[in-house]
Every structure is written in C-alpha cells, then in structure tokens.
Coordinates of C-alpha atoms and ligand atoms in Angstrom, one line a residue:
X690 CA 107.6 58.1 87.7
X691 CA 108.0 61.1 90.0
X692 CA 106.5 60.3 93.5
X693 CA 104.0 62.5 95.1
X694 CA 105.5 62.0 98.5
X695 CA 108.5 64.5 99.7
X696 CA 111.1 62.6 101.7
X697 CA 112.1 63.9 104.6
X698 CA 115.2 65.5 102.9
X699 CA 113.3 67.0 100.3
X700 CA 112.6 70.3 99.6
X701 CA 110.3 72.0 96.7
X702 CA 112.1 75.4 97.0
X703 CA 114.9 75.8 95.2
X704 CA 116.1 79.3 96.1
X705 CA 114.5 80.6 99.3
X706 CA 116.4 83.4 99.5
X707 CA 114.6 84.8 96.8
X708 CA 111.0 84.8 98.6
X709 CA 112.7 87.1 101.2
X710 CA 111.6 90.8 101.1
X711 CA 115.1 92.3 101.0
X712 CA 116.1 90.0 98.5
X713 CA 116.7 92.5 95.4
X714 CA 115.4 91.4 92.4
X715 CA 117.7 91.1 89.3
X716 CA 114.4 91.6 87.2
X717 CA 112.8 94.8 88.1
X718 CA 110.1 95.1 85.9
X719 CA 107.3 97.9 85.7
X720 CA 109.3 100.4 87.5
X721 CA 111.5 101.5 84.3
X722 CA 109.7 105.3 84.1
X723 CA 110.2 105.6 87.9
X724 CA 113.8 104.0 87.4
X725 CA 114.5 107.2 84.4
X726 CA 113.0 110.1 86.7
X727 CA 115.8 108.9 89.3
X728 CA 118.6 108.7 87.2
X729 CA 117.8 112.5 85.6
X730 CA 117.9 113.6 89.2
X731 CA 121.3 112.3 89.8
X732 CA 122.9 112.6 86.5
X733 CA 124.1 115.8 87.2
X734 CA 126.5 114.5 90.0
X735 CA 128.3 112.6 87.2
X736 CA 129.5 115.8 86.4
X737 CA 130.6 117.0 89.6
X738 CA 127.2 119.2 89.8
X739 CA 124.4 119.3 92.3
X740 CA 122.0 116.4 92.6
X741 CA 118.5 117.2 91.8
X742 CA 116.3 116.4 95.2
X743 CA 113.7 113.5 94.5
X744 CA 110.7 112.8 96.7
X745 CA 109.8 108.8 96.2
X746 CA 105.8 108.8 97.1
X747 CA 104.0 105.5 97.5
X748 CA 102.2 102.8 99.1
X749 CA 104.3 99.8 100.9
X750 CA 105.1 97.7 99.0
X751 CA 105.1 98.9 95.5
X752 CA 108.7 98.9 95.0
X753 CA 110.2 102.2 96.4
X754 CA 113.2 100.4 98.6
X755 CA 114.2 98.5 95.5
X756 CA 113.9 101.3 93.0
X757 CA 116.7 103.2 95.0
X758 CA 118.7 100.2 95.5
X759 CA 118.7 99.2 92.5
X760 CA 120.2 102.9 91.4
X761 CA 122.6 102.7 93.7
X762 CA 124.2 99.6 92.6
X763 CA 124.5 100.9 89.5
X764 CA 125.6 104.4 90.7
X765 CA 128.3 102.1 92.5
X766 CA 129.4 100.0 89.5
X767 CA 129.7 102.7 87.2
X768 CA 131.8 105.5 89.1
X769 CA 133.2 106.0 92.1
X770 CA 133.1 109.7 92.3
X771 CA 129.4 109.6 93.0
X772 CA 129.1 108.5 96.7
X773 CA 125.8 106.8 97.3
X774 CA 124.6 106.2 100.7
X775 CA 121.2 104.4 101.7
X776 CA 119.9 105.7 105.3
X777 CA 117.0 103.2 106.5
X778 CA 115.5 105.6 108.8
X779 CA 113.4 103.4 110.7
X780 CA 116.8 102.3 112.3
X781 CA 118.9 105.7 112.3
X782 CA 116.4 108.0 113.0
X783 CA 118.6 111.4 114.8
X784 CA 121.1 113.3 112.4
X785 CA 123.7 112.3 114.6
X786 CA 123.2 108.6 113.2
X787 CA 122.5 109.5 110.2
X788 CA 125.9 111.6 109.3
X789 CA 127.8 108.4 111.2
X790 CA 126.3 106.4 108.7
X791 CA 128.0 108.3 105.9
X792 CA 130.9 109.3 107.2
X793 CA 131.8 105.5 107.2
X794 CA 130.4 104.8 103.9
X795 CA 132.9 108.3 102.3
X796 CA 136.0 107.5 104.8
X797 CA 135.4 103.5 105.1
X798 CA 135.5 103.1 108.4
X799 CA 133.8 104.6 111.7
X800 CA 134.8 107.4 113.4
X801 CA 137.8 106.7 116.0
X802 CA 135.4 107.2 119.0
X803 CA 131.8 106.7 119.1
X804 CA 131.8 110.2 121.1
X805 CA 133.1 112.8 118.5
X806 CA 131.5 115.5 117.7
X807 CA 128.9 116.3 115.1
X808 CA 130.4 119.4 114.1
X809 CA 133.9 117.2 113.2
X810 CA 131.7 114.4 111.3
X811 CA 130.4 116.8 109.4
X812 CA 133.6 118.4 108.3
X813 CA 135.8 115.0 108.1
X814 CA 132.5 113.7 105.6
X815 CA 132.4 117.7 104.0
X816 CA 136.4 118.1 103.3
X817 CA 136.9 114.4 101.8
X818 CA 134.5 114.7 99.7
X819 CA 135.3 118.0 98.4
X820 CA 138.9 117.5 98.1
X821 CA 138.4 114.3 96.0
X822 CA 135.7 115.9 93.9
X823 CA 133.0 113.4 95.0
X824 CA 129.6 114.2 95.2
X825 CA 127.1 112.5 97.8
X826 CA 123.6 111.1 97.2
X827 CA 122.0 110.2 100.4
X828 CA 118.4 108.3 100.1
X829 CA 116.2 108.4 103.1
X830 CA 114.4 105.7 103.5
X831 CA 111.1 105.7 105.1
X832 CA 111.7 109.5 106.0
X833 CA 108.6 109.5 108.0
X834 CA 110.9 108.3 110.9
X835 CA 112.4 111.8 110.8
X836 CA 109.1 113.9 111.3
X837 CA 108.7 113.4 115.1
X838 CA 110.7 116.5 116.5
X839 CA 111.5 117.8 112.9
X840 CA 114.9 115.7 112.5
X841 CA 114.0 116.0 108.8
X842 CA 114.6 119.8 108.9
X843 CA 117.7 119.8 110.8
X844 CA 118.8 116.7 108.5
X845 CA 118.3 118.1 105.0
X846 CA 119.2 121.5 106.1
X847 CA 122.5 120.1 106.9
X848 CA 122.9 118.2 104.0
X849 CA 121.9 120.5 101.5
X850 CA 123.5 124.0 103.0
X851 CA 126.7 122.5 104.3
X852 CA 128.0 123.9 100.6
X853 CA 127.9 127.5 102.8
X854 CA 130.5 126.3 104.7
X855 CA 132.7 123.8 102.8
X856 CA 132.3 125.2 99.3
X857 CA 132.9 122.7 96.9
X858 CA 130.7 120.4 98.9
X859 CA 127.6 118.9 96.7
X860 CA 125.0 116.5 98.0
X861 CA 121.6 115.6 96.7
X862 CA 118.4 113.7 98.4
X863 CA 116.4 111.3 97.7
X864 CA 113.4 110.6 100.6
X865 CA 110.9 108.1 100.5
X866 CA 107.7 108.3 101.9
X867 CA 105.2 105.4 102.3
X868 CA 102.7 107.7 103.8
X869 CA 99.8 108.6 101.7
X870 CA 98.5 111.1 103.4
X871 CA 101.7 113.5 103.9
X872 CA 101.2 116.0 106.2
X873 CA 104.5 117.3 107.1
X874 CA 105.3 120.6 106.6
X875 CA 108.7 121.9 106.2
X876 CA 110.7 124.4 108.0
X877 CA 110.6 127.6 105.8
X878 CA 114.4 127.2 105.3
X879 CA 114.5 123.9 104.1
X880 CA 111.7 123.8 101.7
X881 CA 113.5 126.7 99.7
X882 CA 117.0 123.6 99.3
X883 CA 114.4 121.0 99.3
X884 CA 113.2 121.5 96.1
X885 CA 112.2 117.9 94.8
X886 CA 111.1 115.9 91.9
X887 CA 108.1 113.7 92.9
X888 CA 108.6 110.2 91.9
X889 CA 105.5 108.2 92.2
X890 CA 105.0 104.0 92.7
X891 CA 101.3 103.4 92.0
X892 CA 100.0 100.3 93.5
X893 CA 100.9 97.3 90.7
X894 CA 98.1 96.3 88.9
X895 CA 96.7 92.3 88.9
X896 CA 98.7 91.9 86.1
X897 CA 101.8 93.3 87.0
X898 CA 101.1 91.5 90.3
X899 CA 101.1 88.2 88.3
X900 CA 103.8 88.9 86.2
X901 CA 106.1 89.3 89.3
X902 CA 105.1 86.9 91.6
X903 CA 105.0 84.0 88.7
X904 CA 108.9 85.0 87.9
X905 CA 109.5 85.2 92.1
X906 CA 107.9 81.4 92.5
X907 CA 109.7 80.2 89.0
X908 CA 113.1 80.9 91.0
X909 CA 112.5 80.2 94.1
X910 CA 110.5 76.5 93.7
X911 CA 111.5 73.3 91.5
X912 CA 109.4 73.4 88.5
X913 CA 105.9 72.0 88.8
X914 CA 105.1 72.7 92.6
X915 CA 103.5 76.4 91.7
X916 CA 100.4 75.7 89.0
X917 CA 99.3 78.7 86.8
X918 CA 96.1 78.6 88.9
X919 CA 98.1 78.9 92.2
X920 CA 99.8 82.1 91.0
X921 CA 96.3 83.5 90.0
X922 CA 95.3 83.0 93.1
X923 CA 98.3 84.3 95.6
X924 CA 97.7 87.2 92.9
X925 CA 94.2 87.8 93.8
X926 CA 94.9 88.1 96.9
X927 CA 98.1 90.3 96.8
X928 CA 96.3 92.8 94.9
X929 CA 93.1 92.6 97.3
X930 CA 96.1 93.3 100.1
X931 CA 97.5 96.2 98.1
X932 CA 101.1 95.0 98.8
X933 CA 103.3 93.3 97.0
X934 CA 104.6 91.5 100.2
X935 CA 102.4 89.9 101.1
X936 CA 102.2 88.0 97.8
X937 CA 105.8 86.9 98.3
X938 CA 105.4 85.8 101.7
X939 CA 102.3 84.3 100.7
X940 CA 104.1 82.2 98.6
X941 CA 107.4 81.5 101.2
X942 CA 104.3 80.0 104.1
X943 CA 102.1 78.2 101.2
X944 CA 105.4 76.1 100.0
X945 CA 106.1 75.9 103.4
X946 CA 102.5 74.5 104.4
X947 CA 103.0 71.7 101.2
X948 CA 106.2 70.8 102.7
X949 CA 104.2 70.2 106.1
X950 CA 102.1 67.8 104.0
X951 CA 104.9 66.3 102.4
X952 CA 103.6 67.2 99.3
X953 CA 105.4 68.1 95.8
X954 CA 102.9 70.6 94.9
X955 CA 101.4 73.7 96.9
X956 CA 97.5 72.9 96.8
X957 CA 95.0 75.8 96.9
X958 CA 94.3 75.1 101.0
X959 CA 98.0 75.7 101.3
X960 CA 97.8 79.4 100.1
X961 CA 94.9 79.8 101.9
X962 CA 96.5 78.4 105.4
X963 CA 99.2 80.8 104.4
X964 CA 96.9 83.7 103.8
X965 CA 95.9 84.0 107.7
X966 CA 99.6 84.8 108.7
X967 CA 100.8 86.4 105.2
X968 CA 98.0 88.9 105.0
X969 CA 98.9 90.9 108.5
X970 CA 102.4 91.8 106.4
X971 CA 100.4 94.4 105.3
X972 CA 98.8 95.3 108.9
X973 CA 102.2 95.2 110.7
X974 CA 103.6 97.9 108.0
X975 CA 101.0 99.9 107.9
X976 CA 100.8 100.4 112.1
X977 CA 104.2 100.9 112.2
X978 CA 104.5 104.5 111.2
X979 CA 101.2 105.6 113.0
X980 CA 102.0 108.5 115.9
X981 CA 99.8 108.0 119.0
X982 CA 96.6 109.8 118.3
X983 CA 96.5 107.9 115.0
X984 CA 96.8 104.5 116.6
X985 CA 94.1 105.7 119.4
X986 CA 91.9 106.7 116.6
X987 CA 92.5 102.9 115.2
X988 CA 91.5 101.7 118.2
X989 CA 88.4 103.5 118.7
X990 CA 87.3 101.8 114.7
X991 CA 88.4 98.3 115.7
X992 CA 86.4 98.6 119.3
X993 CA 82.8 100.0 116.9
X994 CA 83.8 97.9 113.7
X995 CA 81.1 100.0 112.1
X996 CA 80.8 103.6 113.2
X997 CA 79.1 106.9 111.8
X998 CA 82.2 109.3 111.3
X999 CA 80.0 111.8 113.6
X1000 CA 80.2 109.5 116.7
X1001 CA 83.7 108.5 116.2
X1002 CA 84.4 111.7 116.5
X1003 CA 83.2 112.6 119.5
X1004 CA 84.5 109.9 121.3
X1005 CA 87.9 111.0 119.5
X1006 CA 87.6 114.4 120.9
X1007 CA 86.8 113.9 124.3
X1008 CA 89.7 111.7 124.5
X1009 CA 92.2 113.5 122.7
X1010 CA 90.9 117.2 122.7
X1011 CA 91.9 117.4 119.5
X1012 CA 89.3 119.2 116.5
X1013 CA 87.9 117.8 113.2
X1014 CA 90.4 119.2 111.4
X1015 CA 93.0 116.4 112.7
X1016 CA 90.4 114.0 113.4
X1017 CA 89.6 114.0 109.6
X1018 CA 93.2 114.0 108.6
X1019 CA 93.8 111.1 110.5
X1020 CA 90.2 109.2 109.2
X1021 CA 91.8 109.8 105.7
X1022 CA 95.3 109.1 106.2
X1023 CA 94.2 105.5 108.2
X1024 CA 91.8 104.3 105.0
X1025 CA 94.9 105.7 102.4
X1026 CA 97.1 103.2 104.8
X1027 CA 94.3 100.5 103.5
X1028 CA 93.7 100.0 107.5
X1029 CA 89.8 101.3 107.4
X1030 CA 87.1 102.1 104.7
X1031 CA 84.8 104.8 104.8
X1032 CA 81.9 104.9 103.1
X1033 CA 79.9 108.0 102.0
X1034 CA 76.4 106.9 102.8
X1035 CA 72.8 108.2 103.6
X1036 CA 71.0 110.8 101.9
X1037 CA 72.1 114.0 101.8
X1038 CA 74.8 114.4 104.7
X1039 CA 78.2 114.3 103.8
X1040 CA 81.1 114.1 106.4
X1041 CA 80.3 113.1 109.7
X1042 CA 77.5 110.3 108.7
X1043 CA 80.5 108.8 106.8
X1044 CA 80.2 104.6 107.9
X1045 CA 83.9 104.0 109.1
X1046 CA 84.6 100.2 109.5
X1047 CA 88.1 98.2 109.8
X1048 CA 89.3 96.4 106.9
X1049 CA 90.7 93.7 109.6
X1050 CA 89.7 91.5 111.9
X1051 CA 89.3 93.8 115.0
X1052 CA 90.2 91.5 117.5
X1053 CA 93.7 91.5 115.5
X1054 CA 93.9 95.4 115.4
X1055 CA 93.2 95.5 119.4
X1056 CA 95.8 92.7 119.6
X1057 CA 98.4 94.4 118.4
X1058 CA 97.3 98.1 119.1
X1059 CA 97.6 98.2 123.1
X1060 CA 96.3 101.3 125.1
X1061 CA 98.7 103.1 126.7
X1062 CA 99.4 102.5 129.8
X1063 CA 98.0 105.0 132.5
X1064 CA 101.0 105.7 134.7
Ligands
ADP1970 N1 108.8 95.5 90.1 C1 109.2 94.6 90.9 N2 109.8 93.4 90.4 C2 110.2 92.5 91.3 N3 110.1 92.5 92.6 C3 109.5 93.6 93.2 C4 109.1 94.7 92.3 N4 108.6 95.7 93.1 C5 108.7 95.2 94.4 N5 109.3 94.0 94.4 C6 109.5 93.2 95.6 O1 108.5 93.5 96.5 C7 109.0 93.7 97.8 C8 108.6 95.0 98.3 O2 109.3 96.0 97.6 P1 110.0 97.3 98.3 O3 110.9 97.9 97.3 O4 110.5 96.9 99.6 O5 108.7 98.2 98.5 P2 108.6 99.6 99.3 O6 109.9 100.1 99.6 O7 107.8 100.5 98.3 O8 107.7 99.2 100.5 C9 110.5 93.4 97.8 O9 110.7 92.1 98.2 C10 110.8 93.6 96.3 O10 111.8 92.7 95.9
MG1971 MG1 110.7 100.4 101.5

C-alpha cells in the first residue's frame, strides 16, 4: 500500500516548471478565434506584403502574452522570411531599446558598440531586411510602458513609416494592452499607420478556468495528489480573482504547503494557506501600470475603505488639482483593473453618491502603495 507520509526525498510535483507563469503551454485552449484574427493580420507578410496592425485588448491574465508567443513560434518554424520579434516593454521601454532589440534578433548579434547611433540601427535593421526580402513583425508587449512621454508615437511611427525612407522595407505591429480603460490618444500621424485590428481576450469563464488549471495540475503533480474537488475549488477562486495566475500559482504554494505537511495529497486548508499569498498576483499586476495620480487615488479608497464618490473627490482634488473628468476616468479605470468596486446606490443621485470601496485588504494596498516622499 502507498504510504501517506512523503519522505524527505519525495516530491508530489512532477513537472514544476509547468506551474510557472512563463511556462508556454503546448495546449492552448479557448483562444483558437483570437489565435485566427492574429494569423489573418500577418498572413500577408508571407507574401512579402505589409502586416496588418493588431491591437491585443484584455485583462491580465487571460492569455494575451501566450497568444503572441505562441504565433511566433509558429511564424519561426514555418519560414524564415517573416522576422518576428517579441518587445516586453515593461523592460525596454525607450525606442532606442526597443530597435536594439531587433536589430539583434534580424542581424544575430548586438550592435558592435553599445553607443551607436539610432539613425545607423535603424538603417542596418531597415537595409537587411529589405535586401533579403524579409518582413518584420514586432509585438509590443504590455505597450502601456510606452505611454509616459509618448514613446509609443515616436516607436510606431518609426516602425511603420521607415518604408519612406528604405522602400522595400515592411513591418507590422502587434501591441498588447492590459489596460481596460485605454485612454491613450495617439499622435495624429501615427493613428493614420496605426490602423489596427482589435483582438480581444475576455476573462475565461469557470469552466474554461477548470478545464485549464485541471490539465496545468495533471502535468505538473503525480497522479492522485490534486482531487476533482481541489481543482473546483483553486477554480472558484481563480475566477473570483479574475486572473488566470493566480490559479496557477495557487496551485504551485498549495502543493508546496502539502509538501510542508509531508502529505501525498494537497488538502483543502492547503489551497486556502496558499490563497493568502497567491491572491495578491493579481494586486501586484494590476498596481504595476498605475501612473502617480492613479496610485494616489488608490490610496485615498484604501485609507476610507468605503467612500461616497462625492467625498473622494474632493479630497482627490485638493490634492491633485485635477477635475472630475480625470478623477472619474481614473475611479473607472481602477474598478476595470478589479482593484475597487463602485456601487451605484441611493435614490435618485447618480455619480458622486457612487459607494467606492477596495476589493483588498486595505492595510495590504497602503503596504504596498507608499506616499511619495516630500522632498
Ligand atoms: N488558454 C490557456 N491555456 C493554458 N494556459 C493558459 C491559457 N491562457 C493563459 N494561460 C496561462 O496563464 C498565464 C497567464 O497568461 P498570459 O498569456 O501571461 O496572460 P496575459 O499576457 O494576458 O496577462 C500563463 O502562465 C499562461 O501559460
Ligand atoms: Mg502578458
């Protein structure tokens, strides 16, 4: 008979890479419509033709990073004259980065000194790639990173004119945005290249949720530790969370947790000992794009935990100076990010008697949201 007790050298996972977040799936299910929409846009490339733009619009965690991923390694395995090139721009967040970044993905290596010029990038990346008849697909990932400043602008106007000046030079876009609430508004001259096909990831449904967290845990724990009731549950909670993430890490800290007991099998009190770390995935993603008055804002719901909209307000405007306009915009763009609620209550008034609370434990909100410093 199988023992309940784990030695010391036992483990129950059997693949932990696979409870990673960038580990990419090899079963990408319920994305297959989103998966078509990007391979019309770049079809044309296989041709030797102009990409067609695509703007990738959703939530964390429903699947965006993977989607274009995914593409790419297929882009890669079937042909080499289309030139993929994946920009995390959380990381390279100036052009100058940005066009480094592909100039050693089209010439395979890096430039001979770190201090050449943009203008020669550009034309080493521009010239190979016409002469060889290749075309370039550049994704920009988490292109939010680019709005401070308007890098975006200068970047896809780059990319997308540079045709003007090395003709036979084609390049196509694909940006992801996990913002909700988009309220960037581009330059004039680049909305009239940046003409793009939205691509949407809706939030997964419970069942969706199931069906890919039960396939996650089959590979990446020995059978029998993870019980049909256990995936219901780190399902449940996923979808309450509204990120897929946190269901994966979820399970990663649970097994972990039934290790710590020396146990075979991950018990319901392990998921929910997991919970209390895996849930703030969610809470450290969504913070991490927010500008300053956004995060001040934040601050102002965790400090009331339950304000009218109309008092919130004030206090935001005396602080900030800003007007409603912007103080709304932000109220709607902090409870799309799943980071507040606001209700619409009491008779008859709309708006500022809204009832604004947090959806987290303040205390963890003002924990990680520090005031800036007054210098
Ligand atoms: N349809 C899916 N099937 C399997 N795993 C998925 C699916 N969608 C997302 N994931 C997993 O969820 C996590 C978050 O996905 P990701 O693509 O990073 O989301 P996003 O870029 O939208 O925030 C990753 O670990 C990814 O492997
Ligand atoms: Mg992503």
């Amino acid at each position: 008979m199988k023992r309940e007790i784990l030695l010391w050298d036992e483990t129950i996972f059997k693949d932990r890479e696979v409870l990673e977040f960038d580990h990419l799936p090899e079963h990408f299910a319920h994305r297959e419509s989103q998966m078509e929409s990007l391979k019309f846009c770049v079809r044309p490339a296989f041709q030797g033709g102009r990409p067609v733009s695509a703007l990738c619009l959703g939530p964390p965690g429903t699947g965006k990073t993977t989607a274009v991923v995914k593409l790419f390694s297929e882009i890669e395995a079937h042909s080499s004259k289309v030139v993929p090139v994946h920009v995390n721009c959380q990381m390279d967040h100036t052009r100058h980065a940005i066009f480094l970044r592909i100039y050693s993905k089209v010439l395979g290596h890096s430039p001979p000194s770190s201090g050449v010029s943009f203008k020669r990038v550009l034309e080493r990346i521009a010239r190979t790639m016409s002469k060889e008849k290749r075309v370039l697909v550049v994704a920009l990932d988490d292109v939010n990173y680019l709005f401070p400043e308007k890098e975006v602008d200068r970047v896809l106007y780059t990319l997308l004119r540079a045709h003007e000046t090395f003709p036979g030079f084609r390049a196509g876009v694909i940006a992801i945005l996990s913002e909700p609430a988009l309220s960037y508004v581009f330059d004039p001259r680049v909305g009239s290249v940046f003409q793009a096909e939205e691509v949407s990831f809706p939030l997964y449904s419970i069942e969706e949720i199931r069906d890919i967290l039960g396939r996650r845990a089959m590979l990446g724990f020995y059978p029998g530790v993870v019980s049909e009731d256990i995936i219901e549950r780190v399902s449940d909670l996923t979808e309450r969370a509204g990120d897929l993430r946190v269901g994966i890490d979820l399970l990663k800290r649970a097994g972990m947790e039934a290790e710590r007991r020396a146990s075979r099998t991950i018990s319901d009190e392990d998921v929910d000992q997991a919970y209390e770390r895996s849930r703030l995935v969610h809470l450290q993603s969504a913070l991490k794009p927010l500008r300053e008055d956004e995060l001040l804002l934040l601050r102002m719901v965790a400090e009331m935990e339950t304000s009218k909209a109309g008092d919130l307000y004030e206090r935001f405007q005396a602080a900030t100076g800003s007007g409603y306009t912007r103080f709304h915009e932000i109220l709607n763009k902090l409870d799309a990010a799943r980071l507040i609620d606001t209700d619409f209550s009491g008779p008859g008034h709309r708006g500022r008697s809204r009832v604004v609370r947090i959806r987290y434990d303040p205390k963890e909100v003002l924990d990680r949201v520090k005031p800036k410093e007054n210098i």
